[in-house]
PDB file of C-alpha atoms in Angstrom:
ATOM      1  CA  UNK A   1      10.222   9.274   2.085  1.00 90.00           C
ATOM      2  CA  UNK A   2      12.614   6.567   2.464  1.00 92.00           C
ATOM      3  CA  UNK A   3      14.768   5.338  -0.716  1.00 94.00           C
ATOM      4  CA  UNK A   4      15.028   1.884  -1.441  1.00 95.00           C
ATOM      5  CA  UNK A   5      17.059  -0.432  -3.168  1.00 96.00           C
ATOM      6  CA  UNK A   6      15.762  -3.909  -4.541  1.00 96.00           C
ATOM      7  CA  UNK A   7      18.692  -6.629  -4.790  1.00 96.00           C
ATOM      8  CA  UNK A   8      17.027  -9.212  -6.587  1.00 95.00           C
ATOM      9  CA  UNK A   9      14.158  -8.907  -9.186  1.00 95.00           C
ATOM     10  CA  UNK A  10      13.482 -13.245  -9.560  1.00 92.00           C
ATOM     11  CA  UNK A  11      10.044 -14.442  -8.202  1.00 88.00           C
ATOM     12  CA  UNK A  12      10.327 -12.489  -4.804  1.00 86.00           C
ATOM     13  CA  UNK A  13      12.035  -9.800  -5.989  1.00 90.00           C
ATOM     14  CA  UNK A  14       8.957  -9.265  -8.480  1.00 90.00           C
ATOM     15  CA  UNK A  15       6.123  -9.877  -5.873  1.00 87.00           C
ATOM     16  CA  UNK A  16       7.908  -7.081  -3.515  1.00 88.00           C
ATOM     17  CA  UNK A  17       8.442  -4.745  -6.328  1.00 91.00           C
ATOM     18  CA  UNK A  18       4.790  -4.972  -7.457  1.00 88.00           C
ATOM     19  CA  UNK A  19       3.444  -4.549  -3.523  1.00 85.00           C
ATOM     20  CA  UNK A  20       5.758  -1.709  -2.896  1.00 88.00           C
ATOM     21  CA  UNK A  21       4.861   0.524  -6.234  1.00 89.00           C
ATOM     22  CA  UNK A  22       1.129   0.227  -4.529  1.00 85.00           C
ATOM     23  CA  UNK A  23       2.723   2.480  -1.140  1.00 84.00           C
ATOM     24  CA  UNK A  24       3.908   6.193  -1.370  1.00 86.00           C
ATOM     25  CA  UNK A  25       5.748   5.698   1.980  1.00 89.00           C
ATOM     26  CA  UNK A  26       9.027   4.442   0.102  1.00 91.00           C
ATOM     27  CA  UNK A  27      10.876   5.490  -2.995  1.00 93.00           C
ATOM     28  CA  UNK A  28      12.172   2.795  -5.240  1.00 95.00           C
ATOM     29  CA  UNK A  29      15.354   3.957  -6.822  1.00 94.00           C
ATOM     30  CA  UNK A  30      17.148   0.685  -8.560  1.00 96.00           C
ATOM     31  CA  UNK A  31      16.118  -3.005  -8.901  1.00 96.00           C
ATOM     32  CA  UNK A  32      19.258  -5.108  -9.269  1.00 96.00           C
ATOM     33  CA  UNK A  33      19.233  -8.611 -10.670  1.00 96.00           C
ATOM     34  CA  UNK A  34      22.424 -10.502 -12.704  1.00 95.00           C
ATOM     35  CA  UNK A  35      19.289 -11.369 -15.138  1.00 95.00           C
ATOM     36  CA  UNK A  36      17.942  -8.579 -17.098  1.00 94.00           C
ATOM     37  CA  UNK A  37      14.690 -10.556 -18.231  1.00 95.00           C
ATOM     38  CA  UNK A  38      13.939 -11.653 -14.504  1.00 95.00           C
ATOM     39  CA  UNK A  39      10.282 -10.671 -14.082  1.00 95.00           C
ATOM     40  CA  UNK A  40      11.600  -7.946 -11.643  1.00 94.00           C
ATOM     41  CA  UNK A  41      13.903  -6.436 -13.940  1.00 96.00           C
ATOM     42  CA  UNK A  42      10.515  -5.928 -16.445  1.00 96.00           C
ATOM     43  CA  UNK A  43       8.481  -4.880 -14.258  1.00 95.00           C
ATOM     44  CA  UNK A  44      10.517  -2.121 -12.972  1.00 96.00           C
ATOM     45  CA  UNK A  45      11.204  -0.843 -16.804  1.00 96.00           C
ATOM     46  CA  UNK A  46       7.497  -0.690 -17.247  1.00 95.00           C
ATOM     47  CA  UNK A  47       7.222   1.667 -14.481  1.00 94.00           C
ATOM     48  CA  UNK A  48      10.172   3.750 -14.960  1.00 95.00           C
ATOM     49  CA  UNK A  49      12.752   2.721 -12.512  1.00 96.00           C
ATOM     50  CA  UNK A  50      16.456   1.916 -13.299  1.00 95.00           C
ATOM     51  CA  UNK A  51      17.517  -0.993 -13.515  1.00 96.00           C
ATOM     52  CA  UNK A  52      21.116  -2.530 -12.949  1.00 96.00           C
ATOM     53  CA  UNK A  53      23.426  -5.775 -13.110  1.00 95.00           C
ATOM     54  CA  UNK A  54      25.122  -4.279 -10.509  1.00 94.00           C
ATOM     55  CA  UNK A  55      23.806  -2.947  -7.438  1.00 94.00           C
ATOM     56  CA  UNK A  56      27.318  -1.242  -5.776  1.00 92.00           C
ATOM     57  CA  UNK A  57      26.293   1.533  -8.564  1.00 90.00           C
ATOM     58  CA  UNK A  58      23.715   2.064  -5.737  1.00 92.00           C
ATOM     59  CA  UNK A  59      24.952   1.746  -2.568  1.00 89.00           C
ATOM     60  CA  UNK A  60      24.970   5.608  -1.774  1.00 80.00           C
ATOM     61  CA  UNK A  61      24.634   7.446   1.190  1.00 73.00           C
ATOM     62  CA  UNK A  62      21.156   8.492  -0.084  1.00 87.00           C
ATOM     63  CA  UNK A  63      19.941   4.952   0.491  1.00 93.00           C
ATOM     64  CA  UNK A  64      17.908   4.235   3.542  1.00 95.00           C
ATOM     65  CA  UNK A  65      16.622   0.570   3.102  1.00 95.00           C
ATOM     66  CA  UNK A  66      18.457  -2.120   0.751  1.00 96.00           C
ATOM     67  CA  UNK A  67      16.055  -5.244   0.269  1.00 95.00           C
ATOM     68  CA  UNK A  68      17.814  -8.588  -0.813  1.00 95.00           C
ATOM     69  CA  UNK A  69      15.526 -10.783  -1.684  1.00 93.00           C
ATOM     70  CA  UNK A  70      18.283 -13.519  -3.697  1.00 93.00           C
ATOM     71  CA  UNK A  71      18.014 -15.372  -0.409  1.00 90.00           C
ATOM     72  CA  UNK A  72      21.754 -16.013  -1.254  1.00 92.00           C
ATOM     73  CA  UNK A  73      24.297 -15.573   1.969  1.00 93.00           C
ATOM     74  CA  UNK A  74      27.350 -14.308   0.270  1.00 94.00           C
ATOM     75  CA  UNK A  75      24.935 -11.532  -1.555  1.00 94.00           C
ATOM     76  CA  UNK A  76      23.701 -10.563   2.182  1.00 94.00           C
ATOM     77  CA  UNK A  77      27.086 -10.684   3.314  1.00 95.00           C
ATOM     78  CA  UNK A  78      28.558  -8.425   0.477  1.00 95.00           C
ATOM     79  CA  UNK A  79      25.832  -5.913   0.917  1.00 95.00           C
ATOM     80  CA  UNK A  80      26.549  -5.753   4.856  1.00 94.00           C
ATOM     81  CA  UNK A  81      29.933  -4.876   4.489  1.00 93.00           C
ATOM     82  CA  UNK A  82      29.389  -2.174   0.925  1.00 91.00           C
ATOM     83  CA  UNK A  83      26.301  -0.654   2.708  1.00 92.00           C
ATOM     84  CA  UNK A  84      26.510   3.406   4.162  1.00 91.00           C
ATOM     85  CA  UNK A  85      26.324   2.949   7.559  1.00 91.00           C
ATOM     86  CA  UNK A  86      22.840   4.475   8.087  1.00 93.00           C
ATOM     87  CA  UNK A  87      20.968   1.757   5.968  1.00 94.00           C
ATOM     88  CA  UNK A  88      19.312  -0.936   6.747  1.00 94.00           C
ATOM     89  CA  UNK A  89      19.205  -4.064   5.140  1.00 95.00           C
ATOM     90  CA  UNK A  90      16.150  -6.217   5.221  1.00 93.00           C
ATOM     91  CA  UNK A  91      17.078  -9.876   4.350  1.00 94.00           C
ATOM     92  CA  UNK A  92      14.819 -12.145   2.046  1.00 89.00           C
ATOM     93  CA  UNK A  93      13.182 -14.119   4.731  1.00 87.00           C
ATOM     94  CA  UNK A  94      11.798 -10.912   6.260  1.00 89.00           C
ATOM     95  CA  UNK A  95      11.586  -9.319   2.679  1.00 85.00           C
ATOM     96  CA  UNK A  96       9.106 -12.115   2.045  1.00 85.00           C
ATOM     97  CA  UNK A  97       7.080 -11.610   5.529  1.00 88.00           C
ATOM     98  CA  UNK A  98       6.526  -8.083   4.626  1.00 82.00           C
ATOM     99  CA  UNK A  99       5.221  -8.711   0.951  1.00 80.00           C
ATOM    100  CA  UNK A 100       3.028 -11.310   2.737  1.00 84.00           C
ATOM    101  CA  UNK A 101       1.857  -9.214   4.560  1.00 87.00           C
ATOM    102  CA  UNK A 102       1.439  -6.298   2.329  1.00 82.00           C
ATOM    103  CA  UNK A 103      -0.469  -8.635   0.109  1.00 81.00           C
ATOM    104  CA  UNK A 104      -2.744  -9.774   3.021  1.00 89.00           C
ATOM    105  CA  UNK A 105      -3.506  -6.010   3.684  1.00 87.00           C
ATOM    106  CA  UNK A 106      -4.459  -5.591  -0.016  1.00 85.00           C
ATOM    107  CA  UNK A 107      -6.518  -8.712   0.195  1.00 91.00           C
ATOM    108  CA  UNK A 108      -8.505  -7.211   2.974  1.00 95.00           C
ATOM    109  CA  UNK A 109      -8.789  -3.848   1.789  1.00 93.00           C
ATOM    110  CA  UNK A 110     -10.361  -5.680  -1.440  1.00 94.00           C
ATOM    111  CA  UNK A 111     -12.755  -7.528   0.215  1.00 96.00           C
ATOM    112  CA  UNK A 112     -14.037  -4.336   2.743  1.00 95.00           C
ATOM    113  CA  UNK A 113     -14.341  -2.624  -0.658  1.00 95.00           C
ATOM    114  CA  UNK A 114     -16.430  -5.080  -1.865  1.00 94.00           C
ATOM    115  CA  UNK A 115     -18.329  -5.600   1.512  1.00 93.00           C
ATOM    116  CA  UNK A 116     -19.065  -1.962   1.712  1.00 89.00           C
ATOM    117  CA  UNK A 117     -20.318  -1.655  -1.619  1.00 90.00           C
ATOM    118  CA  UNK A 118     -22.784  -4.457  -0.971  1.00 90.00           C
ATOM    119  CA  UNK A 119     -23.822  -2.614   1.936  1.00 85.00           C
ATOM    120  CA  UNK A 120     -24.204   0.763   0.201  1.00 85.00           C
ATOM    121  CA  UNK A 121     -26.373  -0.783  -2.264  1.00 86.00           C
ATOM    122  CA  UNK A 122     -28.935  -2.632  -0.045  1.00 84.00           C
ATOM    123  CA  UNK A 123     -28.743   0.725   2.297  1.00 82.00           C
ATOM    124  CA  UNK A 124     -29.949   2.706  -0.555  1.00 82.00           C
ATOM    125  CA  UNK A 125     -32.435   0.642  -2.462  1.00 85.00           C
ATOM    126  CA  UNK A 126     -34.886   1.070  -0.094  1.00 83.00           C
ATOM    127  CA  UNK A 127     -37.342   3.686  -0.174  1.00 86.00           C
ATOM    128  CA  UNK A 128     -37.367   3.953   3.820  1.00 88.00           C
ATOM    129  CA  UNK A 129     -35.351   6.817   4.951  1.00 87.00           C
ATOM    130  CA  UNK A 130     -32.538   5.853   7.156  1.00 87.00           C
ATOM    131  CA  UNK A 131     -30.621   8.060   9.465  1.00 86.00           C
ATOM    132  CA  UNK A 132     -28.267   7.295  12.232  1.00 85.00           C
ATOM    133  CA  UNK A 133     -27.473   8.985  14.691  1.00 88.00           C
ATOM    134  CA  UNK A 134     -24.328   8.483  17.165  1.00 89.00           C
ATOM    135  CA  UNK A 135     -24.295   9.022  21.290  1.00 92.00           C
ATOM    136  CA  UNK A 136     -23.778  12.359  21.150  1.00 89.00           C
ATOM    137  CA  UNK A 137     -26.698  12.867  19.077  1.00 86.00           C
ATOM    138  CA  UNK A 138     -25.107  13.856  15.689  1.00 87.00           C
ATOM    139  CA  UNK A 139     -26.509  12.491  12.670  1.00 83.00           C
ATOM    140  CA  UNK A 140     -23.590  10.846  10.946  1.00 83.00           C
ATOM    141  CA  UNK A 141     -24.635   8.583   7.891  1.00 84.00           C
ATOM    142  CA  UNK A 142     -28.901   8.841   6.017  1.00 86.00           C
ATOM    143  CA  UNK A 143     -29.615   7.332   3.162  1.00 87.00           C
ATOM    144  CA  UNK A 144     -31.098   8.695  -0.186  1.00 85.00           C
ATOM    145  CA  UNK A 145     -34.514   8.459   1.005  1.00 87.00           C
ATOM    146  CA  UNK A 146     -34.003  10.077   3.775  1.00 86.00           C
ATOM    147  CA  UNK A 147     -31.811  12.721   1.637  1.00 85.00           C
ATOM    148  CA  UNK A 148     -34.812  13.613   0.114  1.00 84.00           C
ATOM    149  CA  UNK A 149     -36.865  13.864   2.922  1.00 84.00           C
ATOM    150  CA  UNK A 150     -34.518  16.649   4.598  1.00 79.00           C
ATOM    151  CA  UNK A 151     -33.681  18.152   1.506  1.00 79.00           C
ATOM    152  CA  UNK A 152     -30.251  17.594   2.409  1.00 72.00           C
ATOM    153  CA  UNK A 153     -27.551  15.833  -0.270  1.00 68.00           C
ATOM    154  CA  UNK A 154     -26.322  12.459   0.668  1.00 60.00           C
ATOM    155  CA  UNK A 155     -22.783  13.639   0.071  1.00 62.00           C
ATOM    156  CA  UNK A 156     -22.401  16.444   3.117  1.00 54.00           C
ATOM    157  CA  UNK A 157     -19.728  15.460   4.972  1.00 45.00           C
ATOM    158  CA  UNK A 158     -21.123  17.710   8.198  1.00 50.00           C
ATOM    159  CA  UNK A 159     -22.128  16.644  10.945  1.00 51.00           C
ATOM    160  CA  UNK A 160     -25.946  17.416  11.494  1.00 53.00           C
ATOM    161  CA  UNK A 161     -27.322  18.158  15.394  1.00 52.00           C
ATOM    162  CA  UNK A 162     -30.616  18.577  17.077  1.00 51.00           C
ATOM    163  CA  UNK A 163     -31.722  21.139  19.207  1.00 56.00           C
ATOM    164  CA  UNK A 164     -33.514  19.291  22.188  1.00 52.00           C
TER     165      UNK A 164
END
């Protein structure tokens, strides 16, 4: 799990944080920000990570990834030359590409959520059993109907065959 530190917790800093708590891949360790009511700084309180004024309290060699999302060039600069040498720093501009992106992701997720429960509902409202069945000849997905039909429960995850 990688360990991050946030360097600024304004508007961007915020939207990261709040995209980032969503993933298990990293480990948010600090949120730094000179403001300690920058939306950020909240945020991280409310979900239990420290929070500092200043971020060289952080810049350990248990660090992996340092985000600065100030957007300022002497902040980037300082943090280049304090970092342990195995970090990497992500700047703002491509701190704000990846919580664009992260945001488009959970966009999309939403939506196929919401698409697939439409789908689930119409597929079992009818009183037709459905089953499908793949090339190979496995059944792979049956409605209630047809659940009851087999005498099989919707929820078996196995794969059923037929003898030909």
């Amino acid at each position: 799990m990688q360990r991050v530190l946030i360097v600024g917790a304004g508007q961007g800093g915020s939207a990261l944080l709040e995209t980032l708590l969503k993933t298990n891949m990293i480990q948010i360790i600090a949120i730094a920000d000179l403001d300690l009511g920058a939306p950020g700084m909240v945020e991280a309180k409310k979900s239990g990570i420290d929070t500092t004024t200043n971020w060289k309290e952080y810049i350990k060699d248990d660090i992996d990834i340092i985000i600065e999302t100030t957007g300022s060039s002497a902040v980037l600069k300082e943090l280049m030359e304090e970092k342990p040498e195995h970090a990497v720093i992500v700047p703002s501009s491509m701190a704000y590409v990846i919580s664009e992106l992260m945001a488009e992701k959970q966009q999309l997720i939403q939506i196929l959520k919401e698409q697939t429960y439409k789908h689930d509902r119409i597929f079992n409202a009818t009183n037709d059993g459905m089953i499908f069945i793949n090339m190979d000849e496995e059944v792979v997905l049956f409605n209630r109907s047809a659940a009851k039909m087999v005498g099989r429960s919707q929820k078996m995850r196995s794969v059923v065959t037929f003898e030909k």
